[in-house]
């Protein structure tokens, strides 16, 4: 199996190192000091499961890699539309694109029977630009239940979780999913192939849609948000509105809000990826988290006043960040 990891950051390098350890031919596509460190000393993974070092090929030029069987996409969703030139050299006829993203994916209504089949979510896929870069027939969904961070260039700190759920948009069980899952499991990850990955999308989103923007606005960890009575009530309201939208598009997450809160509390003093991006002055990945669900609320007639309010202020924060770059 030949795999390219495009966007070999905290999650991408972790997955790439695991796949390499399993014997896959792995090519990490990264940049800057992180790339130089990987080239010099490999990817060092610090994990409670036992530290290890992997030495996959690393480059900043996809043309040095050529066509692969799978592209594991570790980029932020707000950079998908511009990823086409990096993707093209990696494609052959059956190459799959496994996008490890938070929020609502661009493929959400692809292959989904019902009244919204084929609907393109403008806030996620503006003008079809993401679909052009990442063709729908190549898409395999991926929901990440792992927390990692780049401790220093070339060094990945694995904090918790090893599950990467994957699945086809149309719910079929395919050989390409089975092959990637087997390689991931052999590398020490959990990688179940789900018939209904959209349920995982919404379960993960119940937390992200609330904790990510609030953490950025309040500069607070997940545990800090849960400890504050008013912030906790805000999270509950946002989760409740999110579940309503999910049900209106045909998916019941099937998990209580209180249970989802308990799961978030276990993360402790963890900074969300959005807060980490804010502290680094990077644009915030909000469209797939908040704007997409507000758009789906408009589509289905759901009332989401709390989501609209948090989206407005976090979008303003993001605009100021972008303007300052």
PDB file of C-alpha atoms in Angstrom:
ATOM      1  CA  UNK A   1       0.000   0.000   0.000  1.00  0.00           C
ATOM      2  CA  UNK A   2       1.302   3.434  -0.965  1.00  0.00           C
ATOM      3  CA  UNK A   3      -0.022   6.344   1.099  1.00  0.00           C
ATOM      4  CA  UNK A   4       0.643  10.070   0.885  1.00  0.00           C
ATOM      5  CA  UNK A   5      -0.112  12.205   3.934  1.00  0.00           C
ATOM      6  CA  UNK A   6      -0.871  15.678   2.656  1.00  0.00           C
ATOM      7  CA  UNK A   7      -0.624  18.040   5.604  1.00  0.00           C
ATOM      8  CA  UNK A   8       1.604  15.981   7.890  1.00  0.00           C
ATOM      9  CA  UNK A   9       0.970  18.024  11.025  1.00  0.00           C
ATOM     10  CA  UNK A  10       0.009  16.700  14.435  1.00  0.00           C
ATOM     11  CA  UNK A  11      -2.647  14.241  13.222  1.00  0.00           C
ATOM     12  CA  UNK A  12      -1.199  13.559   9.780  1.00  0.00           C
ATOM     13  CA  UNK A  13       2.319  12.754  10.980  1.00  0.00           C
ATOM     14  CA  UNK A  14       0.899  10.553  13.754  1.00  0.00           C
ATOM     15  CA  UNK A  15      -1.154   8.523  11.276  1.00  0.00           C
ATOM     16  CA  UNK A  16       1.695   8.407   8.781  1.00  0.00           C
ATOM     17  CA  UNK A  17       4.103   7.129  11.430  1.00  0.00           C
ATOM     18  CA  UNK A  18       1.634   4.421  12.454  1.00  0.00           C
ATOM     19  CA  UNK A  19       1.068   3.297   8.851  1.00  0.00           C
ATOM     20  CA  UNK A  20       4.820   3.260   8.207  1.00  0.00           C
ATOM     21  CA  UNK A  21       5.321   1.128  11.304  1.00  0.00           C
ATOM     22  CA  UNK A  22       2.785  -1.312   9.811  1.00  0.00           C
ATOM     23  CA  UNK A  23       4.843  -1.651   6.635  1.00  0.00           C
ATOM     24  CA  UNK A  24       3.006   0.702   4.284  1.00  0.00           C
ATOM     25  CA  UNK A  25       4.973   2.879   1.882  1.00  0.00           C
ATOM     26  CA  UNK A  26       4.318   6.288   3.414  1.00  0.00           C
ATOM     27  CA  UNK A  27       5.200   9.719   2.066  1.00  0.00           C
ATOM     28  CA  UNK A  28       4.729  12.713   4.363  1.00  0.00           C
ATOM     29  CA  UNK A  29       4.124  16.051   2.663  1.00  0.00           C
ATOM     30  CA  UNK A  30       4.994  18.829   5.078  1.00  0.00           C
ATOM     31  CA  UNK A  31       6.902  22.089   5.165  1.00  0.00           C
ATOM     32  CA  UNK A  32       9.205  24.356   7.145  1.00  0.00           C
ATOM     33  CA  UNK A  33      11.062  23.361  10.279  1.00  0.00           C
ATOM     34  CA  UNK A  34       8.735  20.380  10.812  1.00  0.00           C
ATOM     35  CA  UNK A  35       9.709  18.931   7.432  1.00  0.00           C
ATOM     36  CA  UNK A  36      13.410  19.514   8.042  1.00  0.00           C
ATOM     37  CA  UNK A  37      13.237  17.795  11.428  1.00  0.00           C
ATOM     38  CA  UNK A  38      11.443  14.762   9.960  1.00  0.00           C
ATOM     39  CA  UNK A  39      14.013  14.486   7.187  1.00  0.00           C
ATOM     40  CA  UNK A  40      16.819  14.675   9.729  1.00  0.00           C
ATOM     41  CA  UNK A  41      15.537  12.362  12.475  1.00  0.00           C
ATOM     42  CA  UNK A  42      12.175  10.903  11.432  1.00  0.00           C
ATOM     43  CA  UNK A  43       8.862  11.322  13.230  1.00  0.00           C
ATOM     44  CA  UNK A  44       9.197  10.844  16.979  1.00  0.00           C
ATOM     45  CA  UNK A  45       5.876   9.891  18.580  1.00  0.00           C
ATOM     46  CA  UNK A  46       5.546  10.352  22.332  1.00  0.00           C
ATOM     47  CA  UNK A  47       2.602   8.314  23.555  1.00  0.00           C
ATOM     48  CA  UNK A  48       1.412   6.574  26.734  1.00  0.00           C
ATOM     49  CA  UNK A  49       1.257   3.444  24.568  1.00  0.00           C
ATOM     50  CA  UNK A  50       5.053   3.437  24.128  1.00  0.00           C
ATOM     51  CA  UNK A  51       7.214   5.995  22.325  1.00  0.00           C
ATOM     52  CA  UNK A  52       8.506   5.156  18.866  1.00  0.00           C
ATOM     53  CA  UNK A  53      10.288   6.710  15.897  1.00  0.00           C
ATOM     54  CA  UNK A  54       9.329   6.226  12.246  1.00  0.00           C
ATOM     55  CA  UNK A  55      11.360   7.211   9.205  1.00  0.00           C
ATOM     56  CA  UNK A  56       8.980   7.618   6.261  1.00  0.00           C
ATOM     57  CA  UNK A  57       9.950   9.625   3.196  1.00  0.00           C
ATOM     58  CA  UNK A  58       9.182  13.340   3.697  1.00  0.00           C
ATOM     59  CA  UNK A  59       8.958  16.101   1.116  1.00  0.00           C
ATOM     60  CA  UNK A  60       7.226  19.366   0.286  1.00  0.00           C
ATOM     61  CA  UNK A  61       6.785  18.371  -3.377  1.00  0.00           C
ATOM     62  CA  UNK A  62       4.026  15.865  -4.299  1.00  0.00           C
ATOM     63  CA  UNK A  63       5.585  15.334  -7.727  1.00  0.00           C
ATOM     64  CA  UNK A  64       8.421  13.523  -5.922  1.00  0.00           C
ATOM     65  CA  UNK A  65       5.854  11.027  -4.637  1.00  0.00           C
ATOM     66  CA  UNK A  66       3.730  10.238  -7.687  1.00  0.00           C
ATOM     67  CA  UNK A  67       0.404   8.355  -7.720  1.00  0.00           C
ATOM     68  CA  UNK A  68      -0.637   6.615  -4.505  1.00  0.00           C
ATOM     69  CA  UNK A  69      -3.405   4.290  -3.354  1.00  0.00           C
ATOM     70  CA  UNK A  70      -4.638   6.586  -0.583  1.00  0.00           C
ATOM     71  CA  UNK A  71      -4.207  10.269   0.221  1.00  0.00           C
ATOM     72  CA  UNK A  72      -4.679  10.937   3.926  1.00  0.00           C
ATOM     73  CA  UNK A  73      -5.637  14.587   4.135  1.00  0.00           C
ATOM     74  CA  UNK A  74      -4.430  16.299   7.293  1.00  0.00           C
ATOM     75  CA  UNK A  75      -5.035  19.845   6.061  1.00  0.00           C
ATOM     76  CA  UNK A  76      -7.497  22.229   7.654  1.00  0.00           C
ATOM     77  CA  UNK A  77     -10.836  22.166   5.827  1.00  0.00           C
ATOM     78  CA  UNK A  78     -10.539  25.864   4.948  1.00  0.00           C
ATOM     79  CA  UNK A  79      -7.587  24.996   2.680  1.00  0.00           C
ATOM     80  CA  UNK A  80      -9.260  22.148   0.766  1.00  0.00           C
ATOM     81  CA  UNK A  81     -10.408  24.325  -2.144  1.00  0.00           C
ATOM     82  CA  UNK A  82      -6.827  25.350  -2.922  1.00  0.00           C
ATOM     83  CA  UNK A  83      -5.383  21.844  -2.551  1.00  0.00           C
ATOM     84  CA  UNK A  84      -5.960  20.769  -6.159  1.00  0.00           C
ATOM     85  CA  UNK A  85      -2.403  21.393  -7.430  1.00  0.00           C
ATOM     86  CA  UNK A  86      -0.996  19.370  -4.507  1.00  0.00           C
ATOM     87  CA  UNK A  87      -3.524  16.560  -5.025  1.00  0.00           C
ATOM     88  CA  UNK A  88      -3.180  16.078  -8.786  1.00  0.00           C
ATOM     89  CA  UNK A  89       0.335  14.530  -8.869  1.00  0.00           C
ATOM     90  CA  UNK A  90      -0.794  11.943  -6.305  1.00  0.00           C
ATOM     91  CA  UNK A  91      -3.744  10.561  -8.266  1.00  0.00           C
ATOM     92  CA  UNK A  92      -4.204   7.437 -10.310  1.00  0.00           C
ATOM     93  CA  UNK A  93      -7.521   6.025 -11.466  1.00  0.00           C
ATOM     94  CA  UNK A  94      -8.557   4.541  -8.116  1.00  0.00           C
ATOM     95  CA  UNK A  95      -6.776   6.792  -5.585  1.00  0.00           C
ATOM     96  CA  UNK A  96      -8.962   7.519  -2.564  1.00  0.00           C
ATOM     97  CA  UNK A  97      -8.919  10.733  -0.537  1.00  0.00           C
ATOM     98  CA  UNK A  98      -9.381  10.163   3.198  1.00  0.00           C
ATOM     99  CA  UNK A  99     -10.121  13.541   4.745  1.00  0.00           C
ATOM    100  CA  UNK A 100      -9.616  13.724   8.515  1.00  0.00           C
ATOM    101  CA  UNK A 101     -11.674  16.840   9.115  1.00  0.00           C
ATOM    102  CA  UNK A 102     -13.854  18.224  11.837  1.00  0.00           C
ATOM    103  CA  UNK A 103     -17.370  19.421  11.123  1.00  0.00           C
ATOM    104  CA  UNK A 104     -19.615  18.844   8.121  1.00  0.00           C
ATOM    105  CA  UNK A 105     -17.676  17.379   5.170  1.00  0.00           C
ATOM    106  CA  UNK A 106     -18.088  18.487   1.562  1.00  0.00           C
ATOM    107  CA  UNK A 107     -19.322  14.977   0.668  1.00  0.00           C
ATOM    108  CA  UNK A 108     -22.119  14.987   3.267  1.00  0.00           C
ATOM    109  CA  UNK A 109     -25.099  14.657   0.896  1.00  0.00           C
ATOM    110  CA  UNK A 110     -23.262  12.579  -1.720  1.00  0.00           C
ATOM    111  CA  UNK A 111     -24.872   9.143  -1.930  1.00  0.00           C
ATOM    112  CA  UNK A 112     -27.353   9.974   0.841  1.00  0.00           C
ATOM    113  CA  UNK A 113     -30.859   8.916  -0.155  1.00  0.00           C
ATOM    114  CA  UNK A 114     -33.594  11.367   0.755  1.00  0.00           C
ATOM    115  CA  UNK A 115     -34.859  14.862   0.021  1.00  0.00           C
ATOM    116  CA  UNK A 116     -31.412  16.500   0.188  1.00  0.00           C
ATOM    117  CA  UNK A 117     -29.443  13.995  -1.889  1.00  0.00           C
ATOM    118  CA  UNK A 118     -26.776  15.799  -3.888  1.00  0.00           C
ATOM    119  CA  UNK A 119     -27.257  19.134  -2.086  1.00  0.00           C
ATOM    120  CA  UNK A 120     -24.045  21.153  -2.043  1.00  0.00           C
ATOM    121  CA  UNK A 121     -23.397  23.003   1.219  1.00  0.00           C
ATOM    122  CA  UNK A 122     -22.208  26.421   0.081  1.00  0.00           C
ATOM    123  CA  UNK A 123     -20.427  27.322   3.305  1.00  0.00           C
ATOM    124  CA  UNK A 124     -18.368  24.114   3.074  1.00  0.00           C
ATOM    125  CA  UNK A 125     -17.973  23.871  -0.705  1.00  0.00           C
ATOM    126  CA  UNK A 126     -18.273  27.447  -2.052  1.00  0.00           C
ATOM    127  CA  UNK A 127     -19.095  27.369  -5.743  1.00  0.00           C
ATOM    128  CA  UNK A 128     -18.118  23.679  -5.848  1.00  0.00           C
ATOM    129  CA  UNK A 129     -14.424  24.553  -5.411  1.00  0.00           C
ATOM    130  CA  UNK A 130     -13.776  21.775  -2.877  1.00  0.00           C
ATOM    131  CA  UNK A 131     -15.521  19.170  -5.019  1.00  0.00           C
ATOM    132  CA  UNK A 132     -13.352  20.251  -7.951  1.00  0.00           C
ATOM    133  CA  UNK A 133     -10.190  19.753  -5.890  1.00  0.00           C
ATOM    134  CA  UNK A 134     -11.434  16.628  -4.088  1.00  0.00           C
ATOM    135  CA  UNK A 135     -13.763  14.689  -6.443  1.00  0.00           C
ATOM    136  CA  UNK A 136     -16.672  13.058  -4.665  1.00  0.00           C
ATOM    137  CA  UNK A 137     -16.074   9.574  -6.081  1.00  0.00           C
ATOM    138  CA  UNK A 138     -12.650   9.550  -4.404  1.00  0.00           C
ATOM    139  CA  UNK A 139     -13.900  10.600  -0.970  1.00  0.00           C
ATOM    140  CA  UNK A 140     -13.721   8.372   2.087  1.00  0.00           C
ATOM    141  CA  UNK A 141     -14.962  10.013   5.264  1.00  0.00           C
ATOM    142  CA  UNK A 142     -12.863   9.999   8.421  1.00  0.00           C
ATOM    143  CA  UNK A 143     -13.832  11.079  11.941  1.00  0.00           C
ATOM    144  CA  UNK A 144     -10.894  11.483  14.311  1.00  0.00           C
ATOM    145  CA  UNK A 145     -11.176  10.534  17.980  1.00  0.00           C
ATOM    146  CA  UNK A 146      -7.531  11.211  18.811  1.00  0.00           C
ATOM    147  CA  UNK A 147      -5.783  14.231  20.291  1.00  0.00           C
ATOM    148  CA  UNK A 148      -2.219  15.042  19.247  1.00  0.00           C
ATOM    149  CA  UNK A 149      -0.002  18.090  19.097  1.00  0.00           C
ATOM    150  CA  UNK A 150       3.361  19.031  17.640  1.00  0.00           C
ATOM    151  CA  UNK A 151       5.527  19.352  20.741  1.00  0.00           C
ATOM    152  CA  UNK A 152       8.436  20.565  18.625  1.00  0.00           C
ATOM    153  CA  UNK A 153       9.337  20.109  14.953  1.00  0.00           C
ATOM    154  CA  UNK A 154       9.361  16.411  14.152  1.00  0.00           C
ATOM    155  CA  UNK A 155       7.977  15.427  17.574  1.00  0.00           C
ATOM    156  CA  UNK A 156       4.313  14.441  17.977  1.00  0.00           C
ATOM    157  CA  UNK A 157       2.776  14.248  21.442  1.00  0.00           C
ATOM    158  CA  UNK A 158      -0.117  11.765  21.454  1.00  0.00           C
ATOM    159  CA  UNK A 159      -2.467  12.826  24.246  1.00  0.00           C
ATOM    160  CA  UNK A 160      -5.398  10.437  24.014  1.00  0.00           C
ATOM    161  CA  UNK A 161      -7.467   8.270  21.686  1.00  0.00           C
ATOM    162  CA  UNK A 162      -6.419   6.114  18.737  1.00  0.00           C
ATOM    163  CA  UNK A 163      -9.720   5.792  16.863  1.00  0.00           C
ATOM    164  CA  UNK A 164     -10.073   6.939  13.266  1.00  0.00           C
ATOM    165  CA  UNK A 165     -13.508   5.871  12.032  1.00  0.00           C
ATOM    166  CA  UNK A 166     -13.807   5.725   8.245  1.00  0.00           C
ATOM    167  CA  UNK A 167     -16.627   5.040   5.806  1.00  0.00           C
ATOM    168  CA  UNK A 168     -17.947   5.480   2.297  1.00  0.00           C
ATOM    169  CA  UNK A 169     -20.446   8.319   1.744  1.00  0.00           C
ATOM    170  CA  UNK A 170     -22.995   5.840   0.327  1.00  0.00           C
ATOM    171  CA  UNK A 171     -22.600   3.441   3.252  1.00  0.00           C
ATOM    172  CA  UNK A 172     -21.157   0.532   1.280  1.00  0.00           C
ATOM    173  CA  UNK A 173     -18.359  -1.634   2.649  1.00  0.00           C
ATOM    174  CA  UNK A 174     -15.573  -1.465   0.086  1.00  0.00           C
ATOM    175  CA  UNK A 175     -12.196  -3.092  -0.400  1.00  0.00           C
ATOM    176  CA  UNK A 176     -10.433   0.278  -0.327  1.00  0.00           C
ATOM    177  CA  UNK A 177     -11.802   1.020   3.135  1.00  0.00           C
ATOM    178  CA  UNK A 178     -11.007  -2.486   4.368  1.00  0.00           C
ATOM    179  CA  UNK A 179      -7.412  -2.264   3.113  1.00  0.00           C
ATOM    180  CA  UNK A 180      -6.718   1.100   4.740  1.00  0.00           C
ATOM    181  CA  UNK A 181      -8.385  -0.034   7.977  1.00  0.00           C
ATOM    182  CA  UNK A 182      -6.234  -3.157   8.142  1.00  0.00           C
ATOM    183  CA  UNK A 183      -3.021  -1.160   7.661  1.00  0.00           C
ATOM    184  CA  UNK A 184      -4.051   1.353  10.332  1.00  0.00           C
ATOM    185  CA  UNK A 185      -4.878  -1.415  12.826  1.00  0.00           C
ATOM    186  CA  UNK A 186      -1.550  -3.119  12.146  1.00  0.00           C
ATOM    187  CA  UNK A 187       0.085   0.219  12.943  1.00  0.00           C
ATOM    188  CA  UNK A 188      -1.584   0.409  16.357  1.00  0.00           C
ATOM    189  CA  UNK A 189      -4.658   2.504  15.569  1.00  0.00           C
ATOM    190  CA  UNK A 190      -8.350   1.734  15.857  1.00  0.00           C
ATOM    191  CA  UNK A 191      -9.936   2.156  12.435  1.00  0.00           C
ATOM    192  CA  UNK A 192     -13.486   0.778  12.244  1.00  0.00           C
ATOM    193  CA  UNK A 193     -15.249   0.937   8.887  1.00  0.00           C
ATOM    194  CA  UNK A 194     -18.725   2.355   9.541  1.00  0.00           C
ATOM    195  CA  UNK A 195     -21.816   1.961   7.381  1.00  0.00           C
ATOM    196  CA  UNK A 196     -23.223   5.194   8.818  1.00  0.00           C
ATOM    197  CA  UNK A 197     -20.278   7.511   9.333  1.00  0.00           C
ATOM    198  CA  UNK A 198     -22.601  10.526   9.446  1.00  0.00           C
ATOM    199  CA  UNK A 199     -23.618   9.537  12.959  1.00  0.00           C
ATOM    200  CA  UNK A 200     -19.951   9.813  13.996  1.00  0.00           C
ATOM    201  CA  UNK A 201     -19.755  13.167  12.192  1.00  0.00           C
ATOM    202  CA  UNK A 202     -22.573  14.571  14.328  1.00  0.00           C
ATOM    203  CA  UNK A 203     -21.360  13.024  17.604  1.00  0.00           C
ATOM    204  CA  UNK A 204     -17.958  14.645  17.117  1.00  0.00           C
ATOM    205  CA  UNK A 205     -19.565  17.882  15.929  1.00  0.00           C
ATOM    206  CA  UNK A 206     -21.746  18.147  19.042  1.00  0.00           C
ATOM    207  CA  UNK A 207     -18.565  18.893  20.943  1.00  0.00           C
ATOM    208  CA  UNK A 208     -16.602  20.811  18.308  1.00  0.00           C
ATOM    209  CA  UNK A 209     -19.404  23.200  17.415  1.00  0.00           C
ATOM    210  CA  UNK A 210     -19.563  24.452  20.995  1.00  0.00           C
ATOM    211  CA  UNK A 211     -16.153  23.985  22.577  1.00  0.00           C
ATOM    212  CA  UNK A 212     -14.032  25.141  19.632  1.00  0.00           C
ATOM    213  CA  UNK A 213     -15.446  28.652  19.147  1.00  0.00           C
ATOM    214  CA  UNK A 214     -16.072  29.232  22.864  1.00  0.00           C
ATOM    215  CA  UNK A 215     -12.511  28.192  23.680  1.00  0.00           C
ATOM    216  CA  UNK A 216     -11.199  30.755  21.194  1.00  0.00           C
ATOM    217  CA  UNK A 217     -13.501  33.525  22.349  1.00  0.00           C
ATOM    218  CA  UNK A 218     -12.794  32.888  26.049  1.00  0.00           C
ATOM    219  CA  UNK A 219      -9.204  31.605  25.754  1.00  0.00           C
ATOM    220  CA  UNK A 220     -10.337  28.646  27.827  1.00  0.00           C
ATOM    221  CA  UNK A 221      -9.579  24.924  27.957  1.00  0.00           C
ATOM    222  CA  UNK A 222     -12.325  22.328  27.644  1.00  0.00           C
ATOM    223  CA  UNK A 223     -12.327  21.640  31.363  1.00  0.00           C
ATOM    224  CA  UNK A 224     -12.373  25.375  32.079  1.00  0.00           C
ATOM    225  CA  UNK A 225     -15.487  25.804  29.947  1.00  0.00           C
ATOM    226  CA  UNK A 226     -17.216  22.907  31.717  1.00  0.00           C
ATOM    227  CA  UNK A 227     -16.410  24.349  35.160  1.00  0.00           C
ATOM    228  CA  UNK A 228     -18.031  27.715  34.346  1.00  0.00           C
ATOM    229  CA  UNK A 229     -21.791  27.473  34.920  1.00  0.00           C
ATOM    230  CA  UNK A 230     -22.771  30.026  32.279  1.00  0.00           C
ATOM    231  CA  UNK A 231     -20.405  28.627  29.658  1.00  0.00           C
ATOM    232  CA  UNK A 232     -21.624  25.102  30.368  1.00  0.00           C
ATOM    233  CA  UNK A 233     -25.229  26.212  29.824  1.00  0.00           C
ATOM    234  CA  UNK A 234     -24.166  27.816  26.546  1.00  0.00           C
ATOM    235  CA  UNK A 235     -22.587  24.531  25.432  1.00  0.00           C
ATOM    236  CA  UNK A 236     -25.780  22.654  26.283  1.00  0.00           C
ATOM    237  CA  UNK A 237     -27.885  25.105  24.250  1.00  0.00           C
ATOM    238  CA  UNK A 238     -25.569  24.795  21.245  1.00  0.00           C
ATOM    239  CA  UNK A 239     -25.570  21.009  21.455  1.00  0.00           C
ATOM    240  CA  UNK A 240     -29.353  20.919  21.688  1.00  0.00           C
ATOM    241  CA  UNK A 241     -29.729  23.056  18.565  1.00  0.00           C
ATOM    242  CA  UNK A 242     -27.140  20.946  16.728  1.00  0.00           C
ATOM    243  CA  UNK A 243     -28.968  17.694  17.487  1.00  0.00           C
ATOM    244  CA  UNK A 244     -32.198  19.233  16.161  1.00  0.00           C
ATOM    245  CA  UNK A 245     -30.509  20.080  12.847  1.00  0.00           C
ATOM    246  CA  UNK A 246     -28.963  16.598  12.627  1.00  0.00           C
ATOM    247  CA  UNK A 247     -32.354  14.955  13.038  1.00  0.00           C
ATOM    248  CA  UNK A 248     -33.890  17.211  10.394  1.00  0.00           C
ATOM    249  CA  UNK A 249     -31.353  16.006   7.822  1.00  0.00           C
ATOM    250  CA  UNK A 250     -32.030  12.390   8.767  1.00  0.00           C
ATOM    251  CA  UNK A 251     -29.401  11.524  11.372  1.00  0.00           C
ATOM    252  CA  UNK A 252     -29.902  10.974  15.091  1.00  0.00           C
ATOM    253  CA  UNK A 253     -26.537  11.082  16.906  1.00  0.00           C
ATOM    254  CA  UNK A 254     -28.001   8.736  19.496  1.00  0.00           C
ATOM    255  CA  UNK A 255     -25.994  10.130  22.411  1.00  0.00           C
ATOM    256  CA  UNK A 256     -27.226  12.298  25.257  1.00  0.00           C
ATOM    257  CA  UNK A 257     -25.927  15.811  25.718  1.00  0.00           C
ATOM    258  CA  UNK A 258     -24.877  15.018  29.279  1.00  0.00           C
ATOM    259  CA  UNK A 259     -22.837  12.042  28.118  1.00  0.00           C
ATOM    260  CA  UNK A 260     -21.187  14.172  25.433  1.00  0.00           C
ATOM    261  CA  UNK A 261     -20.341  16.758  28.091  1.00  0.00           C
ATOM    262  CA  UNK A 262     -18.784  14.115  30.322  1.00  0.00           C
ATOM    263  CA  UNK A 263     -16.620  13.015  27.421  1.00  0.00           C
ATOM    264  CA  UNK A 264     -15.430  16.581  26.920  1.00  0.00           C
ATOM    265  CA  UNK A 265     -14.648  16.998  30.615  1.00  0.00           C
ATOM    266  CA  UNK A 266     -12.337  13.988  30.468  1.00  0.00           C
ATOM    267  CA  UNK A 267     -10.126  15.925  28.037  1.00  0.00           C
ATOM    268  CA  UNK A 268      -9.099  18.089  30.991  1.00  0.00           C
ATOM    269  CA  UNK A 269      -7.069  21.225  30.397  1.00  0.00           C
ATOM    270  CA  UNK A 270      -6.911  20.563  26.668  1.00  0.00           C
ATOM    271  CA  UNK A 271      -6.794  23.457  24.216  1.00  0.00           C
ATOM    272  CA  UNK A 272      -9.025  22.903  21.213  1.00  0.00           C
ATOM    273  CA  UNK A 273      -7.483  23.085  17.746  1.00  0.00           C
ATOM    274  CA  UNK A 274      -9.317  26.393  17.227  1.00  0.00           C
ATOM    275  CA  UNK A 275      -7.734  27.932  20.313  1.00  0.00           C
ATOM    276  CA  UNK A 276      -4.332  26.634  19.226  1.00  0.00           C
ATOM    277  CA  UNK A 277      -4.838  28.223  15.794  1.00  0.00           C
ATOM    278  CA  UNK A 278      -5.852  31.509  17.418  1.00  0.00           C
ATOM    279  CA  UNK A 279      -2.727  31.555  19.577  1.00  0.00           C
ATOM    280  CA  UNK A 280      -0.618  30.985  16.453  1.00  0.00           C
ATOM    281  CA  UNK A 281      -2.451  33.734  14.549  1.00  0.00           C
ATOM    282  CA  UNK A 282      -3.835  31.261  12.001  1.00  0.00           C
ATOM    283  CA  UNK A 283      -7.297  31.517  10.365  1.00  0.00           C
ATOM    284  CA  UNK A 284      -9.970  29.632  12.291  1.00  0.00           C
ATOM    285  CA  UNK A 285     -11.659  26.521  10.882  1.00  0.00           C
ATOM    286  CA  UNK A 286     -15.229  27.733  11.499  1.00  0.00           C
ATOM    287  CA  UNK A 287     -17.134  27.279   8.229  1.00  0.00           C
ATOM    288  CA  UNK A 288     -17.399  23.486   8.520  1.00  0.00           C
ATOM    289  CA  UNK A 289     -18.259  23.725  12.220  1.00  0.00           C
ATOM    290  CA  UNK A 290     -20.680  26.618  12.606  1.00  0.00           C
ATOM    291  CA  UNK A 291     -21.559  28.157   9.249  1.00  0.00           C
ATOM    292  CA  UNK A 292     -22.442  24.761   7.772  1.00  0.00           C
ATOM    293  CA  UNK A 293     -24.899  23.907  10.546  1.00  0.00           C
ATOM    294  CA  UNK A 294     -26.496  27.363  10.353  1.00  0.00           C
ATOM    295  CA  UNK A 295     -26.890  26.807   6.596  1.00  0.00           C
ATOM    296  CA  UNK A 296     -28.510  23.409   7.233  1.00  0.00           C
ATOM    297  CA  UNK A 297     -30.814  25.051   9.778  1.00  0.00           C
ATOM    298  CA  UNK A 298     -31.928  27.487   7.065  1.00  0.00           C
ATOM    299  CA  UNK A 299     -32.431  24.554   4.691  1.00  0.00           C
ATOM    300  CA  UNK A 300     -34.588  22.589   7.140  1.00  0.00           C
ATOM    301  CA  UNK A 301     -36.343  25.388   9.040  1.00  0.00           C
ATOM    302  CA  UNK A 302     -34.619  24.736  12.376  1.00  0.00           C
ATOM    303  CA  UNK A 303     -34.400  27.515  14.970  1.00  0.00           C
ATOM    304  CA  UNK A 304     -30.773  27.963  16.043  1.00  0.00           C
ATOM    305  CA  UNK A 305     -30.456  31.370  17.752  1.00  0.00           C
ATOM    306  CA  UNK A 306     -27.505  30.368  19.952  1.00  0.00           C
ATOM    307  CA  UNK A 307     -25.523  28.933  17.059  1.00  0.00           C
ATOM    308  CA  UNK A 308     -26.187  32.095  15.032  1.00  0.00           C
ATOM    309  CA  UNK A 309     -24.962  34.340  17.825  1.00  0.00           C
ATOM    310  CA  UNK A 310     -21.751  32.403  18.470  1.00  0.00           C
ATOM    311  CA  UNK A 311     -21.141  32.133  14.734  1.00  0.00           C
ATOM    312  CA  UNK A 312     -21.453  35.913  14.351  1.00  0.00           C
ATOM    313  CA  UNK A 313     -18.913  36.806  17.039  1.00  0.00           C
ATOM    314  CA  UNK A 314     -16.451  34.025  16.185  1.00  0.00           C
ATOM    315  CA  UNK A 315     -16.667  34.937  12.491  1.00  0.00           C
ATOM    316  CA  UNK A 316     -15.826  38.534  13.414  1.00  0.00           C
ATOM    317  CA  UNK A 317     -12.840  37.269  15.414  1.00  0.00           C
ATOM    318  CA  UNK A 318     -11.718  35.262  12.391  1.00  0.00           C
ATOM    319  CA  UNK A 319     -12.084  38.237  10.049  1.00  0.00           C
ATOM    320  CA  UNK A 320      -9.848  40.285  12.334  1.00  0.00           C
ATOM    321  CA  UNK A 321      -7.290  37.475  12.381  1.00  0.00           C
ATOM    322  CA  UNK A 322      -7.255  37.173   8.602  1.00  0.00           C
ATOM    323  CA  UNK A 323      -6.952  40.931   8.225  1.00  0.00           C
ATOM    324  CA  UNK A 324      -3.941  40.960  10.540  1.00  0.00           C
ATOM    325  CA  UNK A 325      -2.053  38.264   8.619  1.00  0.00           C
TER     326      UNK A 325
END
